[in-house]
PDB file of C-alpha atoms in Angstrom:
ATOM      1  CA  MET A 261     -20.673   0.243 -67.136  1.00  0.00           C
ATOM      2  CA  LYS A 262     -18.405  -2.496 -68.710  1.00  0.00           C
ATOM      3  CA  THR A 263     -18.284  -3.468 -72.337  1.00  0.00           C
ATOM      4  CA  LEU A 264     -19.884  -6.837 -72.861  1.00  0.00           C
ATOM      5  CA  LEU A 265     -20.149  -8.731 -76.102  1.00  0.00           C
ATOM      6  CA  ASN A 266     -22.893 -10.984 -75.596  1.00  0.00           C
ATOM      7  CA  TYR A 267     -22.836 -14.489 -77.183  1.00  0.00           C
ATOM      8  CA  ARG A 268     -24.228 -17.952 -76.999  1.00  0.00           C
ATOM      9  CA  ARG A 269     -23.158 -21.385 -78.041  1.00  0.00           C
ATOM     10  CA  TYR A 270     -25.472 -23.496 -80.215  1.00  0.00           C
ATOM     11  CA  GLY A 271     -24.795 -27.086 -81.063  1.00  0.00           C
ATOM     12  CA  THR A 272     -22.261 -29.497 -79.994  1.00  0.00           C
ATOM     13  CA  GLY A 273     -20.288 -30.281 -83.261  1.00  0.00           C
ATOM     14  CA  PRO A 274     -16.476 -30.243 -83.558  1.00  0.00           C
ATOM     15  CA  ARG A 275     -16.301 -27.504 -86.240  1.00  0.00           C
ATOM     16  CA  VAL A 276     -17.063 -24.046 -84.869  1.00  0.00           C
ATOM     17  CA  VAL A 277     -18.801 -21.361 -86.876  1.00  0.00           C
ATOM     18  CA  LEU A 278     -18.915 -17.597 -85.480  1.00  0.00           C
ATOM     19  CA  ALA A 279     -21.887 -16.112 -86.545  1.00  0.00           C
ATOM     20  CA  PHE A 280     -22.935 -12.326 -86.703  1.00  0.00           C
ATOM     21  CA  HIS A 281     -26.478 -11.053 -87.530  1.00  0.00           C
ATOM     22  CA  GLY A 282     -27.567  -8.042 -89.442  1.00  0.00           C
ATOM     23  CA  TYR A 283     -29.129  -4.777 -88.312  1.00  0.00           C
ATOM     24  CA  GLY A 284     -32.129  -4.947 -86.070  1.00  0.00           C
ATOM     25  CA  GLN A 285     -31.482  -8.756 -85.211  1.00  0.00           C
ATOM     26  CA  GLN A 286     -29.993 -10.595 -82.312  1.00  0.00           C
ATOM     27  CA  GLU A 287     -27.861 -13.546 -81.618  1.00  0.00           C
ATOM     28  CA  SER A 288     -30.810 -15.938 -81.320  1.00  0.00           C
ATOM     29  CA  TYR A 289     -31.509 -15.694 -84.949  1.00  0.00           C
ATOM     30  CA  TRP A 290     -28.755 -18.147 -85.847  1.00  0.00           C
ATOM     31  CA  ARG A 291     -30.168 -20.904 -83.497  1.00  0.00           C
ATOM     32  CA  SER A 292     -32.597 -21.981 -86.311  1.00  0.00           C
ATOM     33  CA  TRP A 293     -29.387 -22.483 -88.645  1.00  0.00           C
ATOM     34  CA  LEU A 294     -28.100 -25.306 -86.937  1.00  0.00           C
ATOM     35  CA  ASP A 295     -29.798 -27.866 -89.158  1.00  0.00           C
ATOM     36  CA  VAL A 296     -28.816 -25.626 -92.052  1.00  0.00           C
ATOM     37  CA  LEU A 297     -25.097 -25.965 -91.317  1.00  0.00           C
ATOM     38  CA  GLY A 298     -25.030 -29.643 -90.341  1.00  0.00           C
ATOM     39  CA  PRO A 299     -24.769 -31.809 -87.129  1.00  0.00           C
ATOM     40  CA  ASP A 300     -20.912 -31.483 -87.051  1.00  0.00           C
ATOM     41  CA  VAL A 301     -21.057 -27.669 -86.477  1.00  0.00           C
ATOM     42  CA  SER A 302     -21.273 -25.391 -83.361  1.00  0.00           C
ATOM     43  CA  VAL A 303     -22.241 -21.800 -83.816  1.00  0.00           C
ATOM     44  CA  LEU A 304     -20.954 -19.007 -81.653  1.00  0.00           C
ATOM     45  CA  SER A 305     -23.705 -16.275 -82.289  1.00  0.00           C
ATOM     46  CA  PHE A 306     -22.902 -12.829 -81.228  1.00  0.00           C
ATOM     47  CA  ASP A 307     -25.188  -9.814 -80.442  1.00  0.00           C
ATOM     48  CA  LEU A 308     -23.618  -6.748 -82.302  1.00  0.00           C
ATOM     49  CA  PHE A 309     -23.121  -3.724 -80.117  1.00  0.00           C
ATOM     50  CA  TYR A 310     -26.308  -1.667 -79.877  1.00  0.00           C
ATOM     51  CA  HIS A 311     -28.260  -5.065 -80.328  1.00  0.00           C
ATOM     52  CA  GLY A 312     -29.551  -7.554 -77.834  1.00  0.00           C
ATOM     53  CA  ARG A 313     -27.578  -7.694 -74.670  1.00  0.00           C
ATOM     54  CA  SER A 314     -24.185  -6.311 -76.124  1.00  0.00           C
ATOM     55  CA  ARG A 315     -23.078  -2.993 -74.764  1.00  0.00           C
ATOM     56  CA  LEU A 316     -20.109  -0.729 -74.994  1.00  0.00           C
ATOM     57  CA  ALA A 317     -18.806   1.178 -71.984  1.00  0.00           C
ATOM     58  CA  ARG A 318     -18.591   4.316 -74.217  1.00  0.00           C
ATOM     59  CA  PRO A 319     -21.745   3.748 -76.285  1.00  0.00           C
ATOM     60  CA  ASP A 320     -21.276   7.046 -78.179  1.00  0.00           C
ATOM     61  CA  ALA A 321     -17.471   6.416 -78.953  1.00  0.00           C
ATOM     62  CA  PRO A 322     -16.610   4.546 -82.384  1.00  0.00           C
ATOM     63  CA  LEU A 323     -15.475   0.975 -81.896  1.00  0.00           C
ATOM     64  CA  ASN A 324     -12.001   0.514 -83.446  1.00  0.00           C
ATOM     65  CA  LYS A 325     -10.898  -2.938 -85.105  1.00  0.00           C
ATOM     66  CA  ASN A 326      -8.301  -3.734 -82.380  1.00  0.00           C
ATOM     67  CA  ARG A 327     -10.606  -3.378 -79.513  1.00  0.00           C
ATOM     68  CA  LEU A 328     -13.005  -5.467 -81.336  1.00  0.00           C
ATOM     69  CA  GLY A 329     -10.283  -8.021 -82.266  1.00  0.00           C
ATOM     70  CA  GLU A 330      -9.579  -8.306 -78.536  1.00  0.00           C
ATOM     71  CA  LEU A 331     -13.251  -8.891 -77.483  1.00  0.00           C
ATOM     72  CA  LEU A 332     -13.677 -11.646 -80.021  1.00  0.00           C
ATOM     73  CA  ASN A 333     -10.281 -13.290 -79.253  1.00  0.00           C
ATOM     74  CA  ASP A 334     -11.317 -13.376 -75.485  1.00  0.00           C
ATOM     75  CA  VAL A 335     -14.225 -15.526 -76.684  1.00  0.00           C
ATOM     76  CA  LEU A 336     -12.056 -17.789 -78.819  1.00  0.00           C
ATOM     77  CA  VAL A 337      -9.834 -18.361 -75.688  1.00  0.00           C
ATOM     78  CA  GLN A 338     -12.740 -18.838 -73.393  1.00  0.00           C
ATOM     79  CA  GLU A 339     -14.517 -21.459 -75.743  1.00  0.00           C
ATOM     80  CA  ASN A 340     -11.060 -23.067 -76.572  1.00  0.00           C
ATOM     81  CA  VAL A 341     -11.568 -22.440 -80.100  1.00  0.00           C
ATOM     82  CA  GLY A 342      -8.608 -23.087 -82.590  1.00  0.00           C
ATOM     83  CA  ASN A 343      -9.726 -22.664 -86.146  1.00  0.00           C
ATOM     84  CA  PHE A 344     -13.216 -21.644 -87.291  1.00  0.00           C
ATOM     85  CA  GLY A 345     -15.414 -20.615 -89.697  1.00  0.00           C
ATOM     86  CA  LEU A 346     -17.197 -17.179 -90.421  1.00  0.00           C
ATOM     87  CA  LEU A 347     -21.053 -16.445 -91.034  1.00  0.00           C
ATOM     88  CA  ALA A 348     -22.112 -12.885 -91.493  1.00  0.00           C
ATOM     89  CA  PHE A 349     -25.275 -11.118 -92.823  1.00  0.00           C
ATOM     90  CA  SER A 350     -25.126  -7.422 -93.952  1.00  0.00           C
ATOM     91  CA  MET A 351     -23.701  -5.222 -90.937  1.00  0.00           C
ATOM     92  CA  GLY A 352     -22.342  -8.430 -89.263  1.00  0.00           C
ATOM     93  CA  ALA A 353     -19.760  -8.665 -91.874  1.00  0.00           C
ATOM     94  CA  LYS A 354     -18.034  -5.772 -90.453  1.00  0.00           C
ATOM     95  CA  PHE A 355     -17.329  -8.045 -87.325  1.00  0.00           C
ATOM     96  CA  ALA A 356     -16.283 -11.190 -89.388  1.00  0.00           C
ATOM     97  CA  LEU A 357     -13.934  -9.274 -91.528  1.00  0.00           C
ATOM     98  CA  THR A 358     -12.358  -7.675 -88.545  1.00  0.00           C
ATOM     99  CA  LEU A 359     -11.665 -11.198 -87.288  1.00  0.00           C
ATOM    100  CA  LEU A 360     -10.285 -12.314 -90.563  1.00  0.00           C
ATOM    101  CA  GLU A 361      -7.931  -9.581 -90.815  1.00  0.00           C
ATOM    102  CA  GLN A 362      -6.379 -10.467 -87.350  1.00  0.00           C
ATOM    103  CA  TYR A 363      -6.412 -14.234 -87.576  1.00  0.00           C
ATOM    104  CA  PRO A 364      -6.588 -15.205 -91.287  1.00  0.00           C
ATOM    105  CA  ALA A 365      -4.488 -18.525 -90.580  1.00  0.00           C
ATOM    106  CA  ARG A 366      -7.311 -19.605 -88.345  1.00  0.00           C
ATOM    107  CA  VAL A 367     -10.252 -18.965 -90.781  1.00  0.00           C
ATOM    108  CA  GLU A 368     -11.412 -22.348 -92.475  1.00  0.00           C
ATOM    109  CA  LYS A 369     -14.327 -20.823 -94.408  1.00  0.00           C
ATOM    110  CA  LEU A 370     -16.143 -17.528 -94.997  1.00  0.00           C
ATOM    111  CA  TRP A 371     -19.847 -17.200 -95.735  1.00  0.00           C
ATOM    112  CA  LEU A 372     -20.904 -13.497 -96.382  1.00  0.00           C
ATOM    113  CA  ILE A 373     -24.421 -12.773 -96.887  1.00  0.00           C
ATOM    114  CA  ALA A 374     -25.114  -9.320 -98.521  1.00  0.00           C
ATOM    115  CA  PRO A 375     -21.984  -8.090 -96.727  1.00  0.00           C
ATOM    116  CA  ASP A 376     -21.757  -4.611 -95.446  1.00  0.00           C
ATOM    117  CA  GLY A 377     -18.234  -2.914 -95.258  1.00  0.00           C
ATOM    118  CA  LEU A 378     -16.933  -3.746 -98.910  1.00  0.00           C
ATOM    119  CA  GLN A 379     -18.584  -0.919-100.750  1.00  0.00           C
ATOM    120  CA  ARG A 380     -19.658   2.508 -99.530  1.00  0.00           C
ATOM    121  CA  GLN A 381     -23.428   2.601 -98.816  1.00  0.00           C
ATOM    122  CA  PHE A 382     -25.632   5.820 -99.332  1.00  0.00           C
ATOM    123  CA  TRP A 383     -27.140   5.918 -95.889  1.00  0.00           C
ATOM    124  CA  TYR A 384     -24.149   4.755 -94.198  1.00  0.00           C
ATOM    125  CA  SER A 385     -22.089   7.640 -95.939  1.00  0.00           C
ATOM    126  CA  LEU A 386     -24.787  10.186 -94.999  1.00  0.00           C
ATOM    127  CA  ALA A 387     -24.499   9.193 -91.207  1.00  0.00           C
ATOM    128  CA  THR A 388     -20.683   9.644 -90.987  1.00  0.00           C
ATOM    129  CA  TYR A 389     -19.950  12.102 -93.864  1.00  0.00           C
ATOM    130  CA  PRO A 390     -20.069  15.293 -93.845  1.00  0.00           C
ATOM    131  CA  PRO A 391     -19.961  16.090 -89.914  1.00  0.00           C
ATOM    132  CA  TRP A 392     -22.928  18.394 -90.183  1.00  0.00           C
ATOM    133  CA  MET A 393     -25.141  15.532 -91.582  1.00  0.00           C
ATOM    134  CA  ARG A 394     -24.560  13.637 -88.273  1.00  0.00           C
ATOM    135  CA  GLY A 395     -26.384  16.408 -86.337  1.00  0.00           C
ATOM    136  CA  VAL A 396     -29.384  16.520 -88.809  1.00  0.00           C
ATOM    137  CA  LEU A 397     -29.587  12.486 -88.189  1.00  0.00           C
ATOM    138  CA  GLY A 398     -29.039  12.950 -84.466  1.00  0.00           C
ATOM    139  CA  ARG A 399     -31.776  15.222 -84.175  1.00  0.00           C
ATOM    140  CA  ALA A 400     -33.845  13.106 -86.500  1.00  0.00           C
ATOM    141  CA  VAL A 401     -33.771  10.508 -83.564  1.00  0.00           C
ATOM    142  CA  LEU A 402     -36.023  12.966 -81.617  1.00  0.00           C
ATOM    143  CA  ARG A 403     -38.005  14.490 -84.445  1.00  0.00           C
ATOM    144  CA  PRO A 404     -37.851  12.361 -87.625  1.00  0.00           C
ATOM    145  CA  GLN A 405     -40.453  14.256 -89.701  1.00  0.00           C
ATOM    146  CA  ARG A 406     -38.127  16.505 -91.725  1.00  0.00           C
ATOM    147  CA  LEU A 407     -35.739  13.573 -92.488  1.00  0.00           C
ATOM    148  CA  LEU A 408     -38.578  11.491 -93.653  1.00  0.00           C
ATOM    149  CA  GLY A 409     -39.905  14.365 -95.807  1.00  0.00           C
ATOM    150  CA  TRP A 410     -36.442  14.621 -97.478  1.00  0.00           C
ATOM    151  CA  LEU A 411     -36.494  10.974 -98.198  1.00  0.00           C
ATOM    152  CA  ASP A 412     -39.879  11.167-100.088  1.00  0.00           C
ATOM    153  CA  THR A 413     -38.349  14.082-102.028  1.00  0.00           C
ATOM    154  CA  LEU A 414     -35.433  11.890-103.075  1.00  0.00           C
ATOM    155  CA  GLU A 415     -37.745   9.206-104.034  1.00  0.00           C
ATOM    156  CA  GLU A 416     -40.303  11.371-105.830  1.00  0.00           C
ATOM    157  CA  ARG A 417     -37.280  12.779-108.011  1.00  0.00           C
ATOM    158  CA  ARG A 418     -35.917   9.232-108.689  1.00  0.00           C
ATOM    159  CA  LEU A 419     -32.486  10.190-106.935  1.00  0.00           C
ATOM    160  CA  VAL A 420     -32.772   7.053-104.628  1.00  0.00           C
ATOM    161  CA  HIS A 421     -34.517   3.779-105.464  1.00  0.00           C
ATOM    162  CA  SER A 422     -37.870   3.123-103.685  1.00  0.00           C
ATOM    163  CA  GLY A 423     -36.829  -0.047-102.149  1.00  0.00           C
ATOM    164  CA  LEU A 424     -33.785   1.700-100.436  1.00  0.00           C
ATOM    165  CA  VAL A 425     -36.055   4.481 -99.052  1.00  0.00           C
ATOM    166  CA  ARG A 426     -38.456   1.762 -97.572  1.00  0.00           C
ATOM    167  CA  PHE A 427     -35.597   0.174 -96.025  1.00  0.00           C
ATOM    168  CA  ALA A 428     -34.678   3.559 -94.557  1.00  0.00           C
ATOM    169  CA  ARG A 429     -38.140   4.028 -93.554  1.00  0.00           C
ATOM    170  CA  TRP A 430     -38.257   0.837 -91.557  1.00  0.00           C
ATOM    171  CA  GLN A 431     -35.090   1.813 -89.959  1.00  0.00           C
ATOM    172  CA  LEU A 432     -36.446   5.021 -88.677  1.00  0.00           C
ATOM    173  CA  ASP A 433     -40.230   3.930 -87.941  1.00  0.00           C
ATOM    174  CA  SER A 434     -39.748   4.182 -84.073  1.00  0.00           C
ATOM    175  CA  ARG A 435     -37.546   6.156 -81.873  1.00  0.00           C
ATOM    176  CA  GLU A 436     -35.798   2.938 -80.476  1.00  0.00           C
ATOM    177  CA  LYS A 437     -34.913   2.024 -84.176  1.00  0.00           C
ATOM    178  CA  ARG A 438     -33.794   5.553 -84.860  1.00  0.00           C
ATOM    179  CA  LEU A 439     -31.589   5.625 -82.007  1.00  0.00           C
ATOM    180  CA  ARG A 440     -30.195   1.999 -82.585  1.00  0.00           C
ATOM    181  CA  ALA A 441     -29.578   2.855 -86.515  1.00  0.00           C
ATOM    182  CA  TYR A 442     -27.562   6.342 -85.316  1.00  0.00           C
ATOM    183  CA  ARG A 443     -25.669   4.632 -82.858  1.00  0.00           C
ATOM    184  CA  SER A 444     -24.568   1.576 -85.227  1.00  0.00           C
ATOM    185  CA  TRP A 445     -23.783   4.005 -88.223  1.00  0.00           C
ATOM    186  CA  LEU A 446     -21.549   6.294 -85.977  1.00  0.00           C
ATOM    187  CA  GLY A 447     -20.248   3.264 -83.696  1.00  0.00           C
ATOM    188  CA  PHE A 448     -19.007   1.184 -86.450  1.00  0.00           C
ATOM    189  CA  ARG A 449     -17.789   4.021 -88.750  1.00  0.00           C
ATOM    190  CA  SER A 450     -13.975   2.926 -87.888  1.00  0.00           C
ATOM    191  CA  LEU A 451     -14.474  -0.646 -89.234  1.00  0.00           C
ATOM    192  CA  THR A 452     -13.424  -0.155 -92.622  1.00  0.00           C
ATOM    193  CA  PHE A 453     -11.535  -2.254 -94.856  1.00  0.00           C
ATOM    194  CA  GLN A 454      -8.841  -1.963 -97.661  1.00  0.00           C
ATOM    195  CA  LEU A 455     -10.268  -4.584-100.434  1.00  0.00           C
ATOM    196  CA  SER A 456      -6.978  -5.178-101.851  1.00  0.00           C
ATOM    197  CA  LYS A 457      -5.542  -6.378 -98.535  1.00  0.00           C
ATOM    198  CA  LEU A 458      -8.676  -8.667 -97.796  1.00  0.00           C
ATOM    199  CA  SER A 459      -8.131 -10.272-101.073  1.00  0.00           C
ATOM    200  CA  ARG A 460      -4.505 -10.802-100.451  1.00  0.00           C
ATOM    201  CA  LEU A 461      -5.313 -12.615 -97.126  1.00  0.00           C
ATOM    202  CA  LEU A 462      -7.818 -14.808 -98.496  1.00  0.00           C
ATOM    203  CA  ASN A 463      -5.755 -15.739-101.595  1.00  0.00           C
ATOM    204  CA  GLN A 464      -2.684 -16.331 -99.535  1.00  0.00           C
ATOM    205  CA  HIS A 465      -4.359 -18.427 -97.012  1.00  0.00           C
ATOM    206  CA  HIS A 466      -6.607 -20.204 -99.346  1.00  0.00           C
ATOM    207  CA  ILE A 467      -9.831 -19.439 -97.628  1.00  0.00           C
ATOM    208  CA  PRO A 468     -12.853 -20.494 -99.577  1.00  0.00           C
ATOM    209  CA  VAL A 469     -15.489 -17.653 -99.504  1.00  0.00           C
ATOM    210  CA  THR A 470     -19.119 -17.925-100.595  1.00  0.00           C
ATOM    211  CA  PHE A 471     -21.073 -14.902-101.263  1.00  0.00           C
ATOM    212  CA  PHE A 472     -24.980 -15.136-101.077  1.00  0.00           C
ATOM    213  CA  LEU A 473     -26.471 -12.153-102.861  1.00  0.00           C
ATOM    214  CA  GLY A 474     -29.881 -10.904-103.807  1.00  0.00           C
ATOM    215  CA  ARG A 475     -30.486 -10.015-107.302  1.00  0.00           C
ATOM    216  CA  HIS A 476     -32.928  -7.220-106.038  1.00  0.00           C
ATOM    217  CA  ASP A 477     -31.088  -6.107-103.049  1.00  0.00           C
ATOM    218  CA  GLN A 478     -30.926  -2.309-103.225  1.00  0.00           C
ATOM    219  CA  VAL A 479     -29.247  -2.221 -99.859  1.00  0.00           C
ATOM    220  CA  ILE A 480     -25.973  -4.058-100.721  1.00  0.00           C
ATOM    221  CA  PRO A 481     -26.250  -4.166-104.646  1.00  0.00           C
ATOM    222  CA  HIS A 482     -24.543  -7.258-106.101  1.00  0.00           C
ATOM    223  CA  ALA A 483     -22.861  -5.313-108.907  1.00  0.00           C
ATOM    224  CA  GLY A 484     -20.865  -3.265-106.490  1.00  0.00           C
ATOM    225  CA  LEU A 485     -19.185  -6.509-105.226  1.00  0.00           C
ATOM    226  CA  ALA A 486     -18.250  -7.781-108.618  1.00  0.00           C
ATOM    227  CA  ARG A 487     -14.583  -6.529-108.756  1.00  0.00           C
ATOM    228  CA  PHE A 488     -13.869  -7.678-105.248  1.00  0.00           C
ATOM    229  CA  ILE A 489     -15.450 -11.206-105.796  1.00  0.00           C
ATOM    230  CA  ALA A 490     -13.334 -11.550-108.837  1.00  0.00           C
ATOM    231  CA  SER A 491     -10.016 -10.792-107.067  1.00  0.00           C
ATOM    232  CA  ILE A 492     -10.617 -13.724-104.764  1.00  0.00           C
ATOM    233  CA  LYS A 493      -9.518 -17.031-106.195  1.00  0.00           C
ATOM    234  CA  GLY A 494     -11.542 -19.175-103.939  1.00  0.00           C
ATOM    235  CA  ALA A 495     -14.961 -17.177-104.121  1.00  0.00           C
ATOM    236  CA  GLN A 496     -18.192 -18.681-105.276  1.00  0.00           C
ATOM    237  CA  THR A 497     -21.122 -16.572-105.676  1.00  0.00           C
ATOM    238  CA  VAL A 498     -24.926 -17.559-105.162  1.00  0.00           C
ATOM    239  CA  LEU A 499     -27.305 -15.101-106.619  1.00  0.00           C
ATOM    240  CA  LEU A 500     -30.815 -15.538-105.374  1.00  0.00           C
ATOM    241  CA  ASP A 501     -34.063 -13.952-106.917  1.00  0.00           C
ATOM    242  CA  THR A 502     -34.720 -11.851-103.708  1.00  0.00           C
ATOM    243  CA  GLY A 503     -34.097  -8.549-101.892  1.00  0.00           C
ATOM    244  CA  HIS A 504     -32.328  -7.704 -98.971  1.00  0.00           C
ATOM    245  CA  GLY A 505     -35.143  -8.519 -96.565  1.00  0.00           C
ATOM    246  CA  GLY A 506     -35.804 -11.983 -97.867  1.00  0.00           C
ATOM    247  CA  LEU A 507     -32.211 -13.140 -98.423  1.00  0.00           C
ATOM    248  CA  LEU A 508     -31.542 -14.906 -95.092  1.00  0.00           C
ATOM    249  CA  TYR A 509     -34.747 -16.854 -95.747  1.00  0.00           C
ATOM    250  CA  ASP A 510     -33.656 -17.819 -99.151  1.00  0.00           C
ATOM    251  CA  VAL A 511     -30.082 -18.549 -98.125  1.00  0.00           C
ATOM    252  CA  ALA A 512     -30.983 -21.055 -95.658  1.00  0.00           C
ATOM    253  CA  ALA A 513     -33.464 -22.738 -97.998  1.00  0.00           C
ATOM    254  CA  TYR A 514     -30.738 -22.851-100.661  1.00  0.00           C
ATOM    255  CA  LEU A 515     -28.113 -24.470 -98.118  1.00  0.00           C
ATOM    256  CA  ARG A 516     -30.793 -27.146 -97.285  1.00  0.00           C
ATOM    257  CA  ARG A 517     -30.892 -27.991-101.075  1.00  0.00           C
ATOM    258  CA  HIS A 518     -27.149 -27.714-101.515  1.00  0.00           C
ATOM    259  CA  PRO A 519     -25.411 -29.321 -98.477  1.00  0.00           C
ATOM    260  CA  GLU A 520     -22.176 -29.448-100.238  1.00  0.00           C
ATOM    261  CA  VAL A 521     -21.992 -25.481 -99.857  1.00  0.00           C
ATOM    262  CA  ARG A 522     -22.144 -25.794 -96.144  1.00  0.00           C
ATOM    263  CA  TRP A 523     -18.497 -26.512 -95.595  1.00  0.00           C
TER     264      TRP A 523
END
């Protein structure tokens, strides 16, 4: 089996935006954003690996940034793309930030919606550190009862916010979801970033960045991003009165009301 990074192009505008969805979604989600982004935009929308039609030749091996950059560059060459914008939600930010690191001079705009990869997340840490926990989560793909009971205990003792537990339960409520979550957590564990390097690149290349964050988001808490955002000269933050699950809908509504933020 060969590696395939599946994508589709939507729209015919001269400005190109590369869009990366979040966990549990597919590339087709961004098709509905064409009217949100405006008529002068074309969207190259990607399936993350373990989602949609994208696949890795070695699905159980971690994906590194160099290989991901090569795959994305192949698409840029094939589609004859010069400069571009980047749009990413949650887990998709790991793909967008990888491209930013490798081609900062070509990035015209960056929209990050509750971006993963900029702060250590509780569940992601469990999946990757320590090694014995990987075995626990791997076994939970087949027999989730013990892990679900442990989540209940954490919630009862108020060690973890109930909203975060609900999100984890949603990720684990079928065998297909459990396998996708496990493979995504492990497969993307090498896609990590030095915040000082990212802010330096953004500032050096004067890349405008808009962060869309949820006031009630327990998955990607907005407070954990405050220091990084403050280090970026061209950063703008839009804090919406929603949680993680409703954020994309609210961001789309916001952009329709505020077209000046589109580009």
